[in-house]
């Protein structure tokens, strides 16, 4: 089943590398680690983090850095492991995964909670994530309160969701009987 999943992910990465290449490289890195191909795993962790950062997938970047940090910790490369874990911590904070960031802080004393969060938030673009979330909620509320026809409401909500997500296209699946 893992080989099938890896093959599917590799195919998706070929068709849409912006969305799937980082994920494919992260999976390949973990497989290389499990199979003892350390040099290949090192390269693939870096490739996965780089692709995720380039294409704005902070959650994949966080995972790639965390897994690489664990990889280097297991091999007693403490300085390198610390760098990866610091990057993972910063990514989790940027993503808003505060509980995961705290978990890393508890596991690794060098990841103090205080200044690291301020540094991660300071590295955000001009608009903070919390502000964008509030703006999206207000826009959605205005959409819901101003529309009385269901078809038009669904269309406006879909437009708002696609714009908020930064997507080019969105699809709404509705259940009909036992099918979508």
PDB file of C-alpha atoms in Angstrom:
ATOM      1  CA  UNK A   1       0.000   0.000   0.000  1.00  0.00           C
ATOM      2  CA  UNK A   2       2.876   2.383   0.744  1.00  0.00           C
ATOM      3  CA  UNK A   3       4.356   1.800  -2.700  1.00  0.00           C
ATOM      4  CA  UNK A   4       0.964   2.569  -4.278  1.00  0.00           C
ATOM      5  CA  UNK A   5       0.670   5.747  -2.223  1.00  0.00           C
ATOM      6  CA  UNK A   6       4.190   6.783  -3.130  1.00  0.00           C
ATOM      7  CA  UNK A   7       3.485   6.108  -6.812  1.00  0.00           C
ATOM      8  CA  UNK A   8       0.279   8.169  -6.696  1.00  0.00           C
ATOM      9  CA  UNK A   9       2.047  11.022  -4.944  1.00  0.00           C
ATOM     10  CA  UNK A  10       4.912  10.902  -7.457  1.00  0.00           C
ATOM     11  CA  UNK A  11       2.401  11.070 -10.315  1.00  0.00           C
ATOM     12  CA  UNK A  12       0.641  14.043  -8.716  1.00  0.00           C
ATOM     13  CA  UNK A  13       4.033  15.721  -8.183  1.00  0.00           C
ATOM     14  CA  UNK A  14       4.732  15.341 -11.898  1.00  0.00           C
ATOM     15  CA  UNK A  15       1.373  16.887 -12.807  1.00  0.00           C
ATOM     16  CA  UNK A  16       1.417  19.683 -10.219  1.00  0.00           C
ATOM     17  CA  UNK A  17       4.841  20.077  -8.626  1.00  0.00           C
ATOM     18  CA  UNK A  18       3.839  23.283  -6.835  1.00  0.00           C
ATOM     19  CA  UNK A  19       1.342  21.364  -4.693  1.00  0.00           C
ATOM     20  CA  UNK A  20       2.823  17.887  -4.402  1.00  0.00           C
ATOM     21  CA  UNK A  21       6.589  17.854  -4.973  1.00  0.00           C
ATOM     22  CA  UNK A  22       7.446  18.815  -1.381  1.00  0.00           C
ATOM     23  CA  UNK A  23       5.125  16.129  -0.067  1.00  0.00           C
ATOM     24  CA  UNK A  24       6.588  13.516  -2.434  1.00  0.00           C
ATOM     25  CA  UNK A  25      10.125  14.398  -1.399  1.00  0.00           C
ATOM     26  CA  UNK A  26       9.186  14.243   2.287  1.00  0.00           C
ATOM     27  CA  UNK A  27       7.715  10.765   1.854  1.00  0.00           C
ATOM     28  CA  UNK A  28      10.776   9.676  -0.136  1.00  0.00           C
ATOM     29  CA  UNK A  29      13.039  11.060   2.609  1.00  0.00           C
ATOM     30  CA  UNK A  30      11.249   9.021   5.259  1.00  0.00           C
ATOM     31  CA  UNK A  31      11.471   5.874   3.133  1.00  0.00           C
ATOM     32  CA  UNK A  32      15.191   6.494   2.528  1.00  0.00           C
ATOM     33  CA  UNK A  33      15.686   6.986   6.288  1.00  0.00           C
ATOM     34  CA  UNK A  34      13.878   3.745   7.078  1.00  0.00           C
ATOM     35  CA  UNK A  35      15.931   1.880   4.482  1.00  0.00           C
ATOM     36  CA  UNK A  36      19.217   3.283   5.837  1.00  0.00           C
ATOM     37  CA  UNK A  37      20.010   5.469   2.838  1.00  0.00           C
ATOM     38  CA  UNK A  38      21.152   8.393   5.004  1.00  0.00           C
ATOM     39  CA  UNK A  39      22.746  10.627   2.353  1.00  0.00           C
ATOM     40  CA  UNK A  40      19.671  10.392   0.165  1.00  0.00           C
ATOM     41  CA  UNK A  41      17.407  11.096   3.152  1.00  0.00           C
ATOM     42  CA  UNK A  42      19.442  14.219   4.020  1.00  0.00           C
ATOM     43  CA  UNK A  43      19.095  15.587   0.499  1.00  0.00           C
ATOM     44  CA  UNK A  44      15.395  14.765   0.302  1.00  0.00           C
ATOM     45  CA  UNK A  45      14.552  16.450   3.631  1.00  0.00           C
ATOM     46  CA  UNK A  46      16.226  19.616   2.371  1.00  0.00           C
ATOM     47  CA  UNK A  47      14.488  19.374  -1.000  1.00  0.00           C
ATOM     48  CA  UNK A  48      11.107  18.882   0.696  1.00  0.00           C
ATOM     49  CA  UNK A  49      11.564  21.886   2.993  1.00  0.00           C
ATOM     50  CA  UNK A  50      12.815  24.071   0.133  1.00  0.00           C
ATOM     51  CA  UNK A  51       9.910  23.158  -2.156  1.00  0.00           C
ATOM     52  CA  UNK A  52       7.361  23.698   0.611  1.00  0.00           C
ATOM     53  CA  UNK A  53       8.861  27.096   1.480  1.00  0.00           C
ATOM     54  CA  UNK A  54       8.973  28.137  -2.197  1.00  0.00           C
ATOM     55  CA  UNK A  55       5.319  27.249  -2.741  1.00  0.00           C
ATOM     56  CA  UNK A  56       3.957  28.496   0.577  1.00  0.00           C
ATOM     57  CA  UNK A  57       3.158  25.207   2.312  1.00  0.00           C
ATOM     58  CA  UNK A  58       4.364  26.108   5.798  1.00  0.00           C
ATOM     59  CA  UNK A  59       2.890  22.918   7.283  1.00  0.00           C
ATOM     60  CA  UNK A  60       4.957  20.703   4.950  1.00  0.00           C
ATOM     61  CA  UNK A  61       8.021  22.864   5.591  1.00  0.00           C
ATOM     62  CA  UNK A  62       7.465  22.398   9.342  1.00  0.00           C
ATOM     63  CA  UNK A  63       7.170  18.622   9.013  1.00  0.00           C
ATOM     64  CA  UNK A  64      10.241  18.358   6.771  1.00  0.00           C
ATOM     65  CA  UNK A  65      12.298  20.364   9.256  1.00  0.00           C
ATOM     66  CA  UNK A  66      10.999  18.409  12.252  1.00  0.00           C
ATOM     67  CA  UNK A  67      11.646  15.037  10.636  1.00  0.00           C
ATOM     68  CA  UNK A  68      15.126  16.173   9.557  1.00  0.00           C
ATOM     69  CA  UNK A  69      15.762  17.367  13.120  1.00  0.00           C
ATOM     70  CA  UNK A  70      14.822  13.954  14.477  1.00  0.00           C
ATOM     71  CA  UNK A  71      16.954  12.279  11.806  1.00  0.00           C
ATOM     72  CA  UNK A  72      20.040  14.270  12.829  1.00  0.00           C
ATOM     73  CA  UNK A  73      19.297  13.858  16.559  1.00  0.00           C
ATOM     74  CA  UNK A  74      19.278  10.058  16.117  1.00  0.00           C
ATOM     75  CA  UNK A  75      22.726  10.320  14.521  1.00  0.00           C
ATOM     76  CA  UNK A  76      24.100  12.633  17.252  1.00  0.00           C
ATOM     77  CA  UNK A  77      24.558  15.636  14.937  1.00  0.00           C
ATOM     78  CA  UNK A  78      23.234  17.952  17.621  1.00  0.00           C
ATOM     79  CA  UNK A  79      24.099  21.316  16.052  1.00  0.00           C
ATOM     80  CA  UNK A  80      22.452  20.404  12.746  1.00  0.00           C
ATOM     81  CA  UNK A  81      19.455  18.866  14.531  1.00  0.00           C
ATOM     82  CA  UNK A  82      18.993  22.028  16.583  1.00  0.00           C
ATOM     83  CA  UNK A  83      18.946  24.187  13.437  1.00  0.00           C
ATOM     84  CA  UNK A  84      16.272  22.025  11.819  1.00  0.00           C
ATOM     85  CA  UNK A  85      14.177  21.918  14.984  1.00  0.00           C
ATOM     86  CA  UNK A  86      14.382  25.711  15.347  1.00  0.00           C
ATOM     87  CA  UNK A  87      13.139  26.021  11.755  1.00  0.00           C
ATOM     88  CA  UNK A  88      10.334  23.537  12.450  1.00  0.00           C
ATOM     89  CA  UNK A  89       9.342  25.462  15.584  1.00  0.00           C
ATOM     90  CA  UNK A  90       9.226  28.769  13.683  1.00  0.00           C
ATOM     91  CA  UNK A  91       7.140  27.162  10.907  1.00  0.00           C
ATOM     92  CA  UNK A  92       4.647  25.722  13.387  1.00  0.00           C
ATOM     93  CA  UNK A  93       4.278  29.161  14.956  1.00  0.00           C
ATOM     94  CA  UNK A  94       3.768  30.824  11.547  1.00  0.00           C
ATOM     95  CA  UNK A  95       1.189  28.168  10.711  1.00  0.00           C
ATOM     96  CA  UNK A  96      -0.632  28.832  13.989  1.00  0.00           C
ATOM     97  CA  UNK A  97       0.038  25.331  15.354  1.00  0.00           C
ATOM     98  CA  UNK A  98       0.818  26.657  18.824  1.00  0.00           C
ATOM     99  CA  UNK A  99       0.217  23.329  20.580  1.00  0.00           C
ATOM    100  CA  UNK A 100       2.718  21.603  18.286  1.00  0.00           C
ATOM    101  CA  UNK A 101       5.238  24.395  18.886  1.00  0.00           C
ATOM    102  CA  UNK A 102       4.759  23.982  22.650  1.00  0.00           C
ATOM    103  CA  UNK A 103       5.255  20.227  22.308  1.00  0.00           C
ATOM    104  CA  UNK A 104       8.605  20.845  20.613  1.00  0.00           C
ATOM    105  CA  UNK A 105       9.502  23.341  23.350  1.00  0.00           C
ATOM    106  CA  UNK A 106       8.822  20.693  25.999  1.00  0.00           C
ATOM    107  CA  UNK A 107      10.911  18.126  24.138  1.00  0.00           C
ATOM    108  CA  UNK A 108      13.819  20.491  23.401  1.00  0.00           C
ATOM    109  CA  UNK A 109      14.895  22.997  26.055  1.00  0.00           C
ATOM    110  CA  UNK A 110      16.693  25.239  23.534  1.00  0.00           C
ATOM    111  CA  UNK A 111      13.302  26.144  22.010  1.00  0.00           C
ATOM    112  CA  UNK A 112      12.240  28.621  24.700  1.00  0.00           C
ATOM    113  CA  UNK A 113       8.673  29.863  24.288  1.00  0.00           C
ATOM    114  CA  UNK A 114       9.269  33.582  24.862  1.00  0.00           C
ATOM    115  CA  UNK A 115      11.347  35.240  22.177  1.00  0.00           C
ATOM    116  CA  UNK A 116      10.901  32.516  19.554  1.00  0.00           C
ATOM    117  CA  UNK A 117       7.197  33.298  19.106  1.00  0.00           C
ATOM    118  CA  UNK A 118       7.865  37.026  18.779  1.00  0.00           C
ATOM    119  CA  UNK A 119      10.574  36.323  16.200  1.00  0.00           C
ATOM    120  CA  UNK A 120       8.302  34.042  14.183  1.00  0.00           C
ATOM    121  CA  UNK A 121       5.453  36.560  14.213  1.00  0.00           C
ATOM    122  CA  UNK A 122       7.813  39.381  13.285  1.00  0.00           C
ATOM    123  CA  UNK A 123       8.831  37.409  10.196  1.00  0.00           C
ATOM    124  CA  UNK A 124       5.280  37.349   8.863  1.00  0.00           C
ATOM    125  CA  UNK A 125       4.422  39.580   5.912  1.00  0.00           C
ATOM    126  CA  UNK A 126       2.881  42.993   6.641  1.00  0.00           C
ATOM    127  CA  UNK A 127      -0.596  41.587   7.313  1.00  0.00           C
ATOM    128  CA  UNK A 128      -0.620  39.262  10.299  1.00  0.00           C
ATOM    129  CA  UNK A 129      -2.408  35.939   9.980  1.00  0.00           C
ATOM    130  CA  UNK A 130      -4.887  36.768  12.744  1.00  0.00           C
ATOM    131  CA  UNK A 131      -5.890  39.971  10.920  1.00  0.00           C
ATOM    132  CA  UNK A 132      -6.455  38.064   7.686  1.00  0.00           C
ATOM    133  CA  UNK A 133      -8.623  35.509   9.501  1.00  0.00           C
ATOM    134  CA  UNK A 134     -10.787  38.248  11.025  1.00  0.00           C
ATOM    135  CA  UNK A 135     -11.130  39.960   7.648  1.00  0.00           C
ATOM    136  CA  UNK A 136     -12.232  36.657   6.096  1.00  0.00           C
ATOM    137  CA  UNK A 137     -14.814  36.111   8.833  1.00  0.00           C
ATOM    138  CA  UNK A 138     -16.207  39.630   8.424  1.00  0.00           C
ATOM    139  CA  UNK A 139     -16.403  39.208   4.640  1.00  0.00           C
ATOM    140  CA  UNK A 140     -18.154  35.866   5.042  1.00  0.00           C
ATOM    141  CA  UNK A 141     -20.633  37.329   7.538  1.00  0.00           C
ATOM    142  CA  UNK A 142     -21.435  40.182   5.151  1.00  0.00           C
ATOM    143  CA  UNK A 143     -21.956  37.685   2.347  1.00  0.00           C
ATOM    144  CA  UNK A 144     -24.292  35.530   4.438  1.00  0.00           C
ATOM    145  CA  UNK A 145     -26.320  38.438   5.774  1.00  0.00           C
ATOM    146  CA  UNK A 146     -26.854  40.145   2.415  1.00  0.00           C
ATOM    147  CA  UNK A 147     -28.030  37.225   0.276  1.00  0.00           C
ATOM    148  CA  UNK A 148     -31.488  35.651   0.358  1.00  0.00           C
ATOM    149  CA  UNK A 149     -31.369  33.287  -2.635  1.00  0.00           C
ATOM    150  CA  UNK A 150     -29.629  29.971  -1.955  1.00  0.00           C
ATOM    151  CA  UNK A 151     -27.957  29.588  -5.376  1.00  0.00           C
ATOM    152  CA  UNK A 152     -26.524  33.098  -5.223  1.00  0.00           C
ATOM    153  CA  UNK A 153     -25.481  32.596  -1.578  1.00  0.00           C
ATOM    154  CA  UNK A 154     -23.573  29.410  -2.432  1.00  0.00           C
ATOM    155  CA  UNK A 155     -21.855  31.178  -5.336  1.00  0.00           C
ATOM    156  CA  UNK A 156     -20.817  34.148  -3.163  1.00  0.00           C
ATOM    157  CA  UNK A 157     -19.595  31.914  -0.329  1.00  0.00           C
ATOM    158  CA  UNK A 158     -17.537  29.857  -2.797  1.00  0.00           C
ATOM    159  CA  UNK A 159     -15.991  33.025  -4.241  1.00  0.00           C
ATOM    160  CA  UNK A 160     -15.129  34.264  -0.744  1.00  0.00           C
ATOM    161  CA  UNK A 161     -13.629  30.893   0.254  1.00  0.00           C
ATOM    162  CA  UNK A 162     -11.534  30.662  -2.915  1.00  0.00           C
ATOM    163  CA  UNK A 163     -10.269  34.237  -2.500  1.00  0.00           C
ATOM    164  CA  UNK A 164      -9.474  33.741   1.195  1.00  0.00           C
ATOM    165  CA  UNK A 165      -7.595  30.521   0.458  1.00  0.00           C
ATOM    166  CA  UNK A 166      -5.627  32.219  -2.313  1.00  0.00           C
ATOM    167  CA  UNK A 167      -6.843  29.552  -4.696  1.00  0.00           C
ATOM    168  CA  UNK A 168      -7.496  29.869  -8.400  1.00  0.00           C
ATOM    169  CA  UNK A 169     -10.454  27.496  -8.399  1.00  0.00           C
ATOM    170  CA  UNK A 170     -12.771  25.827  -5.909  1.00  0.00           C
ATOM    171  CA  UNK A 171     -15.161  22.906  -6.137  1.00  0.00           C
ATOM    172  CA  UNK A 172     -18.210  22.297  -3.967  1.00  0.00           C
ATOM    173  CA  UNK A 173     -19.248  18.661  -3.632  1.00  0.00           C
ATOM    174  CA  UNK A 174     -22.785  17.976  -2.490  1.00  0.00           C
ATOM    175  CA  UNK A 175     -24.236  14.593  -1.503  1.00  0.00           C
ATOM    176  CA  UNK A 176     -27.012  13.170  -3.636  1.00  0.00           C
ATOM    177  CA  UNK A 177     -28.321   9.814  -2.478  1.00  0.00           C
ATOM    178  CA  UNK A 178     -25.172   7.768  -1.872  1.00  0.00           C
ATOM    179  CA  UNK A 179     -22.952   9.703  -4.260  1.00  0.00           C
ATOM    180  CA  UNK A 180     -21.228  13.050  -4.334  1.00  0.00           C
TER     181      UNK A 180
END
